[in-house]
PDB file of C-alpha atoms in Angstrom:
ATOM      1  CA  MET H  94      63.287  85.004 114.480  1.00 55.00           C
ATOM      2  CA  LYS H  95      60.853  84.289 111.658  1.00 79.00           C
ATOM      3  CA  LEU H  96      61.474  81.736 108.928  1.00 82.00           C
ATOM      4  CA  LEU H  97      62.032  84.448 106.300  1.00 81.00           C
ATOM      5  CA  GLU H  98      64.502  86.277 108.544  1.00 84.00           C
ATOM      6  CA  THR H  99      66.380  83.034 109.145  1.00 87.00           C
ATOM      7  CA  TYR H 100      66.517  82.452 105.394  1.00 86.00           C
ATOM      8  CA  ILE H 101      67.954  85.938 104.744  1.00 87.00           C
ATOM      9  CA  LEU H 102      70.427  85.594 107.615  1.00 89.00           C
ATOM     10  CA  ARG H 103      71.658  82.264 106.273  1.00 91.00           C
ATOM     11  CA  ARG H 104      72.134  83.625 102.755  1.00 91.00           C
ATOM     12  CA  VAL H 105      73.943  86.757 103.938  1.00 91.00           C
ATOM     13  CA  GLY H 106      76.123  84.663 106.266  1.00 92.00           C
ATOM     14  CA  GLN H 107      77.078  82.272 103.482  1.00 92.00           C
ATOM     15  CA  MET H 108      77.947  85.099 101.107  1.00 92.00           C
ATOM     16  CA  PHE H 109      79.881  86.823 103.908  1.00 92.00           C
ATOM     17  CA  LEU H 110      82.071  83.735 104.381  1.00 93.00           C
ATOM     18  CA  VAL H 111      82.533  83.351 100.623  1.00 92.00           C
ATOM     19  CA  ALA H 112      83.820  86.935 100.460  1.00 90.00           C
ATOM     20  CA  LEU H 113      85.830  86.759 103.689  1.00 92.00           C
ATOM     21  CA  LEU H 114      87.896  83.601 103.332  1.00 92.00           C
ATOM     22  CA  PRO H 115      89.651  84.268  99.970  1.00 91.00           C
ATOM     23  CA  VAL H 116      90.454  87.896 100.804  1.00 89.00           C
ATOM     24  CA  LEU H 117      91.681  86.938 104.269  1.00 90.00           C
ATOM     25  CA  ALA H 118      93.853  84.176 102.801  1.00 90.00           C
ATOM     26  CA  ILE H 119      95.425  86.519 100.232  1.00 90.00           C
ATOM     27  CA  ILE H 120      96.224  89.296 102.731  1.00 89.00           C
ATOM     28  CA  TRP H 121      97.465  86.788 105.317  1.00 88.00           C
ATOM     29  CA  THR H 122      99.761  85.127 102.763  1.00 87.00           C
ATOM     30  CA  THR H 123     101.155  88.525 101.743  1.00 86.00           C
ATOM     31  CA  GLN H 124     101.935  89.431 105.365  1.00 83.00           C
ATOM     32  CA  VAL H 125     103.481  86.038 106.103  1.00 81.00           C
ATOM     33  CA  LEU H 126     105.736  86.139 103.036  1.00 80.00           C
ATOM     34  CA  GLN H 127     107.210  89.416 104.272  1.00 76.00           C
ATOM     35  CA  ARG H 128     108.610  87.511 107.265  1.00 72.00           C
ATOM     36  CA  ILE H 129     109.694  84.325 105.526  1.00 71.00           C
ATOM     37  CA  ASN H 130     113.261  85.572 104.973  1.00 65.00           C
ATOM     38  CA  LEU H 131     113.671  86.199 108.689  1.00 63.00           C
ATOM     39  CA  VAL H 132     112.602  82.646 109.509  1.00 61.00           C
ATOM     40  CA  THR H 133     114.700  80.958 106.833  1.00 59.00           C
ATOM     41  CA  ASP H 134     117.827  83.074 107.375  1.00 57.00           C
ATOM     42  CA  SER H 135     117.863  82.451 111.118  1.00 56.00           C
ATOM     43  CA  GLY H 136     117.340  78.721 110.742  1.00 56.00           C
ATOM     44  CA  GLN H 137     113.948  78.595 112.439  1.00 60.00           C
ATOM     45  CA  SER H 138     111.849  75.431 112.151  1.00 64.00           C
ATOM     46  CA  ILE H 139     108.632  75.049 110.171  1.00 71.00           C
ATOM     47  CA  GLY H 140     106.800  74.975 113.498  1.00 72.00           C
ATOM     48  CA  SER H 141     108.170  78.423 114.371  1.00 72.00           C
ATOM     49  CA  PHE H 142     107.115  79.703 110.967  1.00 74.00           C
ATOM     50  CA  ALA H 143     103.586  78.324 111.452  1.00 79.00           C
ATOM     51  CA  LYS H 144     103.387  79.907 114.909  1.00 80.00           C
ATOM     52  CA  LEU H 145     104.521  83.295 113.584  1.00 80.00           C
ATOM     53  CA  ALA H 146     101.980  83.073 110.752  1.00 81.00           C
ATOM     54  CA  THR H 147      99.220  82.315 113.273  1.00 85.00           C
ATOM     55  CA  LEU H 148     100.217  85.288 115.434  1.00 86.00           C
ATOM     56  CA  ILE H 149      99.946  87.611 112.423  1.00 86.00           C
ATOM     57  CA  LEU H 150      96.363  86.530 111.663  1.00 87.00           C
ATOM     58  CA  PRO H 151      94.536  88.472 114.460  1.00 89.00           C
ATOM     59  CA  SER H 152      95.850  91.795 113.154  1.00 88.00           C
ATOM     60  CA  ILE H 153      94.281  91.128 109.737  1.00 90.00           C
ATOM     61  CA  ILE H 154      90.831  89.846 110.725  1.00 91.00           C
ATOM     62  CA  PRO H 155      89.317  93.146 112.025  1.00 91.00           C
ATOM     63  CA  VAL H 156      90.407  94.942 108.846  1.00 90.00           C
ATOM     64  CA  VAL H 157      88.823  92.426 106.473  1.00 91.00           C
ATOM     65  CA  LEU H 158      85.528  91.783 108.318  1.00 92.00           C
ATOM     66  CA  PRO H 159      83.699  95.059 107.392  1.00 92.00           C
ATOM     67  CA  PHE H 160      84.509  94.704 103.686  1.00 92.00           C
ATOM     68  CA  ALA H 161      83.371  91.090 103.644  1.00 92.00           C
ATOM     69  CA  LEU H 162      80.111  92.067 105.370  1.00 93.00           C
ATOM     70  CA  VAL H 163      79.391  94.820 102.839  1.00 92.00           C
ATOM     71  CA  ILE H 164      80.108  92.438  99.961  1.00 92.00           C
ATOM     72  CA  GLY H 165      77.940  89.719 101.508  1.00 91.00           C
ATOM     73  CA  VAL H 166      74.962  92.022 102.096  1.00 91.00           C
ATOM     74  CA  THR H 167      75.216  93.718  98.697  1.00 92.00           C
ATOM     75  CA  GLN H 168      75.572  90.462  96.773  1.00 91.00           C
ATOM     76  CA  THR H 169      72.715  88.773  98.645  1.00 90.00           C
ATOM     77  CA  LEU H 170      70.257  91.634  98.190  1.00 88.00           C
ATOM     78  CA  THR H 171      71.214  92.024  94.524  1.00 90.00           C
ATOM     79  CA  THR H 172      70.650  88.307  93.900  1.00 88.00           C
ATOM     80  CA  MET H 173      67.310  88.368  95.743  1.00 85.00           C
ATOM     81  CA  ASN H 174      66.230  91.403  93.730  1.00 84.00           C
ATOM     82  CA  ASN H 175      67.211  89.775  90.426  1.00 87.00           C
ATOM     83  CA  ASP H 176      65.279  86.636  91.406  1.00 82.00           C
ATOM     84  CA  SER H 177      62.233  88.804  92.289  1.00 81.00           C
ATOM     85  CA  GLU H 178      62.342  87.571  95.887  1.00 78.00           C
ATOM     86  CA  LEU H 179      62.302  91.100  97.278  1.00 78.00           C
ATOM     87  CA  ALA H 180      59.291  91.938  95.105  1.00 78.00           C
ATOM     88  CA  VAL H 181      57.431  88.876  96.417  1.00 81.00           C
ATOM     89  CA  ILE H 182      58.260  89.795 100.015  1.00 79.00           C
ATOM     90  CA  ASP H 183      57.014  93.345  99.439  1.00 77.00           C
ATOM     91  CA  ALA H 184      53.851  92.136  97.681  1.00 80.00           C
ATOM     92  CA  ALA H 185      53.089  89.834 100.617  1.00 77.00           C
ATOM     93  CA  GLY H 186      52.857  92.921 102.826  1.00 74.00           C
ATOM     94  CA  ALA H 187      55.979  92.154 104.890  1.00 73.00           C
ATOM     95  CA  ARG H 188      57.706  94.982 106.680  1.00 78.00           C
ATOM     96  CA  ARG H 189      61.129  96.184 105.658  1.00 75.00           C
ATOM     97  CA  SER H 190      62.340  95.179 109.122  1.00 78.00           C
ATOM     98  CA  ILE H 191      62.129  91.535 108.057  1.00 83.00           C
ATOM     99  CA  ILE H 192      64.968  92.229 105.620  1.00 83.00           C
ATOM    100  CA  LEU H 193      66.893  94.632 107.837  1.00 86.00           C
ATOM    101  CA  ARG H 194      66.742  92.708 111.137  1.00 89.00           C
ATOM    102  CA  PRO H 195      68.842  89.656 110.114  1.00 89.00           C
ATOM    103  CA  ILE H 196      71.421  91.927 108.481  1.00 90.00           C
ATOM    104  CA  LEU H 197      71.669  94.078 111.618  1.00 92.00           C
ATOM    105  CA  VAL H 198      71.927  90.967 113.817  1.00 92.00           C
ATOM    106  CA  LEU H 199      74.806  89.614 111.737  1.00 92.00           C
ATOM    107  CA  ALA H 200      76.501  93.043 111.724  1.00 93.00           C
ATOM    108  CA  ALA H 201      76.196  93.249 115.527  1.00 94.00           C
ATOM    109  CA  VAL H 202      77.701  89.763 115.989  1.00 94.00           C
ATOM    110  CA  ILE H 203      80.587  90.603 113.640  1.00 94.00           C
ATOM    111  CA  SER H 204      81.166  93.921 115.434  1.00 94.00           C
ATOM    112  CA  VAL H 205      81.411  92.209 118.836  1.00 95.00           C
ATOM    113  CA  PHE H 206      83.738  89.555 117.423  1.00 94.00           C
ATOM    114  CA  SER H 207      85.915  92.211 115.756  1.00 92.00           C
ATOM    115  CA  PHE H 208      86.047  94.212 119.005  1.00 94.00           C
ATOM    116  CA  LEU H 209      87.202  91.172 120.985  1.00 94.00           C
ATOM    117  CA  VAL H 210      89.841  90.255 118.422  1.00 92.00           C
ATOM    118  CA  ASP H 211      91.106  93.835 118.160  1.00 90.00           C
ATOM    119  CA  ASN H 212      91.277  94.533 121.905  1.00 91.00           C
ATOM    120  CA  VAL H 213      91.919  91.137 123.504  1.00 91.00           C
ATOM    121  CA  VAL H 214      93.499  88.720 121.045  1.00 90.00           C
ATOM    122  CA  GLU H 215      95.570  91.044 118.847  1.00 90.00           C
ATOM    123  CA  PRO H 216      97.669  92.701 121.634  1.00 90.00           C
ATOM    124  CA  LYS H 217      98.711  89.290 122.967  1.00 89.00           C
ATOM    125  CA  ALA H 218      99.432  88.038 119.454  1.00 88.00           C
ATOM    126  CA  LYS H 219     101.551  91.108 118.650  1.00 86.00           C
ATOM    127  CA  THR H 220     103.546  90.652 121.845  1.00 86.00           C
ATOM    128  CA  GLY H 221     104.181  87.012 120.989  1.00 83.00           C
ATOM    129  CA  ALA H 222     105.172  87.904 117.419  1.00 80.00           C
ATOM    130  CA  ARG H 223     107.619  90.579 118.635  1.00 78.00           C
ATOM    131  CA  GLN H 224     109.207  88.102 121.033  1.00 78.00           C
ATOM    132  CA  MET H 225     109.587  85.522 118.255  1.00 76.00           C
ATOM    133  CA  ILE H 226     111.095  88.084 115.876  1.00 72.00           C
ATOM    134  CA  ALA H 227     113.502  89.317 118.568  1.00 70.00           C
ATOM    135  CA  ALA H 228     114.576  85.740 119.310  1.00 69.00           C
ATOM    136  CA  ALA H 229     115.071  85.081 115.584  1.00 67.00           C
ATOM    137  CA  TYR H 230     117.210  88.224 115.272  1.00 65.00           C
ATOM    138  CA  ALA H 231     119.278  87.088 118.262  1.00 62.00           C
ATOM    139  CA  ASP H 232     119.816  83.672 116.687  1.00 60.00           C
ATOM    140  CA  LEU H 233     120.737  85.389 113.446  1.00 59.00           C
ATOM    141  CA  LEU H 234     123.360  87.485 115.252  1.00 60.00           C
ATOM    142  CA  SER H 235     124.811  84.752 117.419  1.00 54.00           C
ATOM    143  CA  THR H 236     124.892  81.786 115.060  1.00 53.00           C
ATOM    144  CA  VAL H 237     124.189  82.671 111.432  1.00 50.00           C
ATOM    145  CA  ILE H 238     125.942  85.906 110.448  1.00 59.00           C
ATOM    146  CA  GLU H 239     129.312  85.331 108.827  1.00 62.00           C
ATOM    147  CA  GLU H 240     132.308  87.089 110.311  1.00 64.00           C
ATOM    148  CA  LYS H 241     133.616  90.253 108.603  1.00 66.00           C
ATOM    149  CA  ASN H 242     130.629  90.481 106.265  1.00 69.00           C
ATOM    150  CA  PHE H 243     127.768  92.984 106.392  1.00 70.00           C
ATOM    151  CA  ARG H 244     124.392  91.309 106.812  1.00 71.00           C
ATOM    152  CA  ARG H 245     120.945  92.858 106.376  1.00 70.00           C
ATOM    153  CA  ILE H 246     118.893  92.051 109.473  1.00 69.00           C
ATOM    154  CA  ASP H 247     115.806  94.075 108.592  1.00 70.00           C
ATOM    155  CA  THR H 248     114.838  96.889 106.237  1.00 72.00           C
ATOM    156  CA  GLY H 249     117.436  99.606 106.882  1.00 76.00           C
ATOM    157  CA  LEU H 250     119.290  97.607 109.580  1.00 77.00           C
ATOM    158  CA  TYR H 251     122.734  96.146 108.850  1.00 78.00           C
ATOM    159  CA  VAL H 252     125.239  94.367 111.109  1.00 79.00           C
ATOM    160  CA  GLN H 253     128.859  93.299 110.781  1.00 78.00           C
ATOM    161  CA  ILE H 254     130.939  91.333 113.298  1.00 76.00           C
ATOM    162  CA  SER H 255     134.657  90.674 113.168  1.00 77.00           C
ATOM    163  CA  GLU H 256     134.740  87.573 115.369  1.00 72.00           C
ATOM    164  CA  ARG H 257     132.318  85.212 117.109  1.00 70.00           C
ATOM    165  CA  LEU H 258     133.289  83.621 120.430  1.00 71.00           C
ATOM    166  CA  ALA H 259     131.669  81.034 122.663  1.00 65.00           C
ATOM    167  CA  GLY H 260     128.671  81.989 124.795  1.00 63.00           C
ATOM    168  CA  ARG H 261     127.140  84.245 122.116  1.00 65.00           C
ATOM    169  CA  VAL H 262     129.968  86.773 122.565  1.00 73.00           C
ATOM    170  CA  LEU H 263     130.691  88.920 119.504  1.00 74.00           C
ATOM    171  CA  LYS H 264     133.818  90.975 118.762  1.00 78.00           C
ATOM    172  CA  GLY H 265     134.034  94.107 116.627  1.00 80.00           C
ATOM    173  CA  LEU H 266     130.368  94.991 116.272  1.00 81.00           C
ATOM    174  CA  PHE H 267     129.363  97.503 113.605  1.00 78.00           C
ATOM    175  CA  VAL H 268     125.652  98.382 113.309  1.00 82.00           C
ATOM    176  CA  VAL H 269     124.006 100.734 110.795  1.00 83.00           C
ATOM    177  CA  ASP H 270     120.394 101.710 111.477  1.00 83.00           C
ATOM    178  CA  GLU H 271     118.594 103.535 108.635  1.00 82.00           C
ATOM    179  CA  ARG H 272     115.038 102.516 109.571  1.00 79.00           C
ATOM    180  CA  ASP H 273     114.104 106.119 110.389  1.00 81.00           C
ATOM    181  CA  PRO H 274     114.325 108.174 107.158  1.00 80.00           C
ATOM    182  CA  ALA H 275     114.912 111.356 109.193  1.00 82.00           C
ATOM    183  CA  PHE H 276     118.359 110.328 110.420  1.00 80.00           C
ATOM    184  CA  GLU H 277     120.919 107.542 110.327  1.00 86.00           C
ATOM    185  CA  LEU H 278     122.466 105.863 113.372  1.00 84.00           C
ATOM    186  CA  ILE H 279     125.832 104.098 113.328  1.00 86.00           C
ATOM    187  CA  TYR H 280     127.039 102.072 116.304  1.00 84.00           C
ATOM    188  CA  TYR H 281     130.440 100.527 116.924  1.00 86.00           C
ATOM    189  CA  ALA H 282     131.500  98.417 119.889  1.00 84.00           C
ATOM    190  CA  ARG H 283     134.603  96.366 120.590  1.00 80.00           C
ATOM    191  CA  GLU H 284     132.513  93.635 122.158  1.00 80.00           C
ATOM    192  CA  GLY H 285     128.888  92.593 122.506  1.00 78.00           C
ATOM    193  CA  ALA H 286     126.729  89.632 123.394  1.00 74.00           C
ATOM    194  CA  VAL H 287     123.205  88.347 123.047  1.00 70.00           C
ATOM    195  CA  ASP H 288     121.534  88.139 126.450  1.00 68.00           C
ATOM    196  CA  ALA H 289     120.502  84.872 128.099  1.00 63.00           C
ATOM    197  CA  LYS H 290     116.890  85.221 126.932  1.00 63.00           C
ATOM    198  CA  GLY H 291     118.073  85.650 123.371  1.00 57.00           C
ATOM    199  CA  THR H 292     116.061  88.823 122.819  1.00 60.00           C
ATOM    200  CA  SER H 293     118.584  91.683 123.127  1.00 69.00           C
ATOM    201  CA  LEU H 294     122.034  92.632 121.890  1.00 72.00           C
ATOM    202  CA  ILE H 295     124.200  94.263 124.555  1.00 77.00           C
ATOM    203  CA  MET H 296     127.268  96.207 123.341  1.00 79.00           C
ATOM    204  CA  HIS H 297     130.282  97.170 125.481  1.00 78.00           C
ATOM    205  CA  ASP H 298     133.140  99.617 124.987  1.00 78.00           C
ATOM    206  CA  GLY H 299     131.506 101.440 122.085  1.00 72.00           C
TER     207      GLY H 299
END
């Protein structure tokens, strides 16, 4: 790669990072704050919260990368044009490929990285996040929810228990599920329990 191409690649890469990091931080913070009530209500540690926040990150990165690349390229070329750098390059008889090649190289690298994150890292991260959320819900059911009071577990999901016994056994379970706007589900069971893995609620005699 020629010196001029390296110069353009470095400038585009720097502007790409400047555009990427703030936007990524804002979107990531917004997504994390949506789950903070789950972590605090179920008594999870700060380490669990940090792990959940990390697992959310791979789902955001592929969405933000293209926008950051467009901003980086546009801002770099606009600045070079305003500083007459593009005019000097053209007057020197350089081909347009000198400007296009570093941009295409960076775009190809970002595309490969985005593909790997989207198809390798994100599925594993989503599985881990679901397992953590399920475990937090189980802890919320078995240890936190007050007896004979309705408690909102998630958007459109409410639970009431009449009595809590040892071994994560629950008496008088009443569950209202309104997460699907098309219909409402209401469950009642005389007895239920959170399984040994802490990921599922099993109801009996309902």
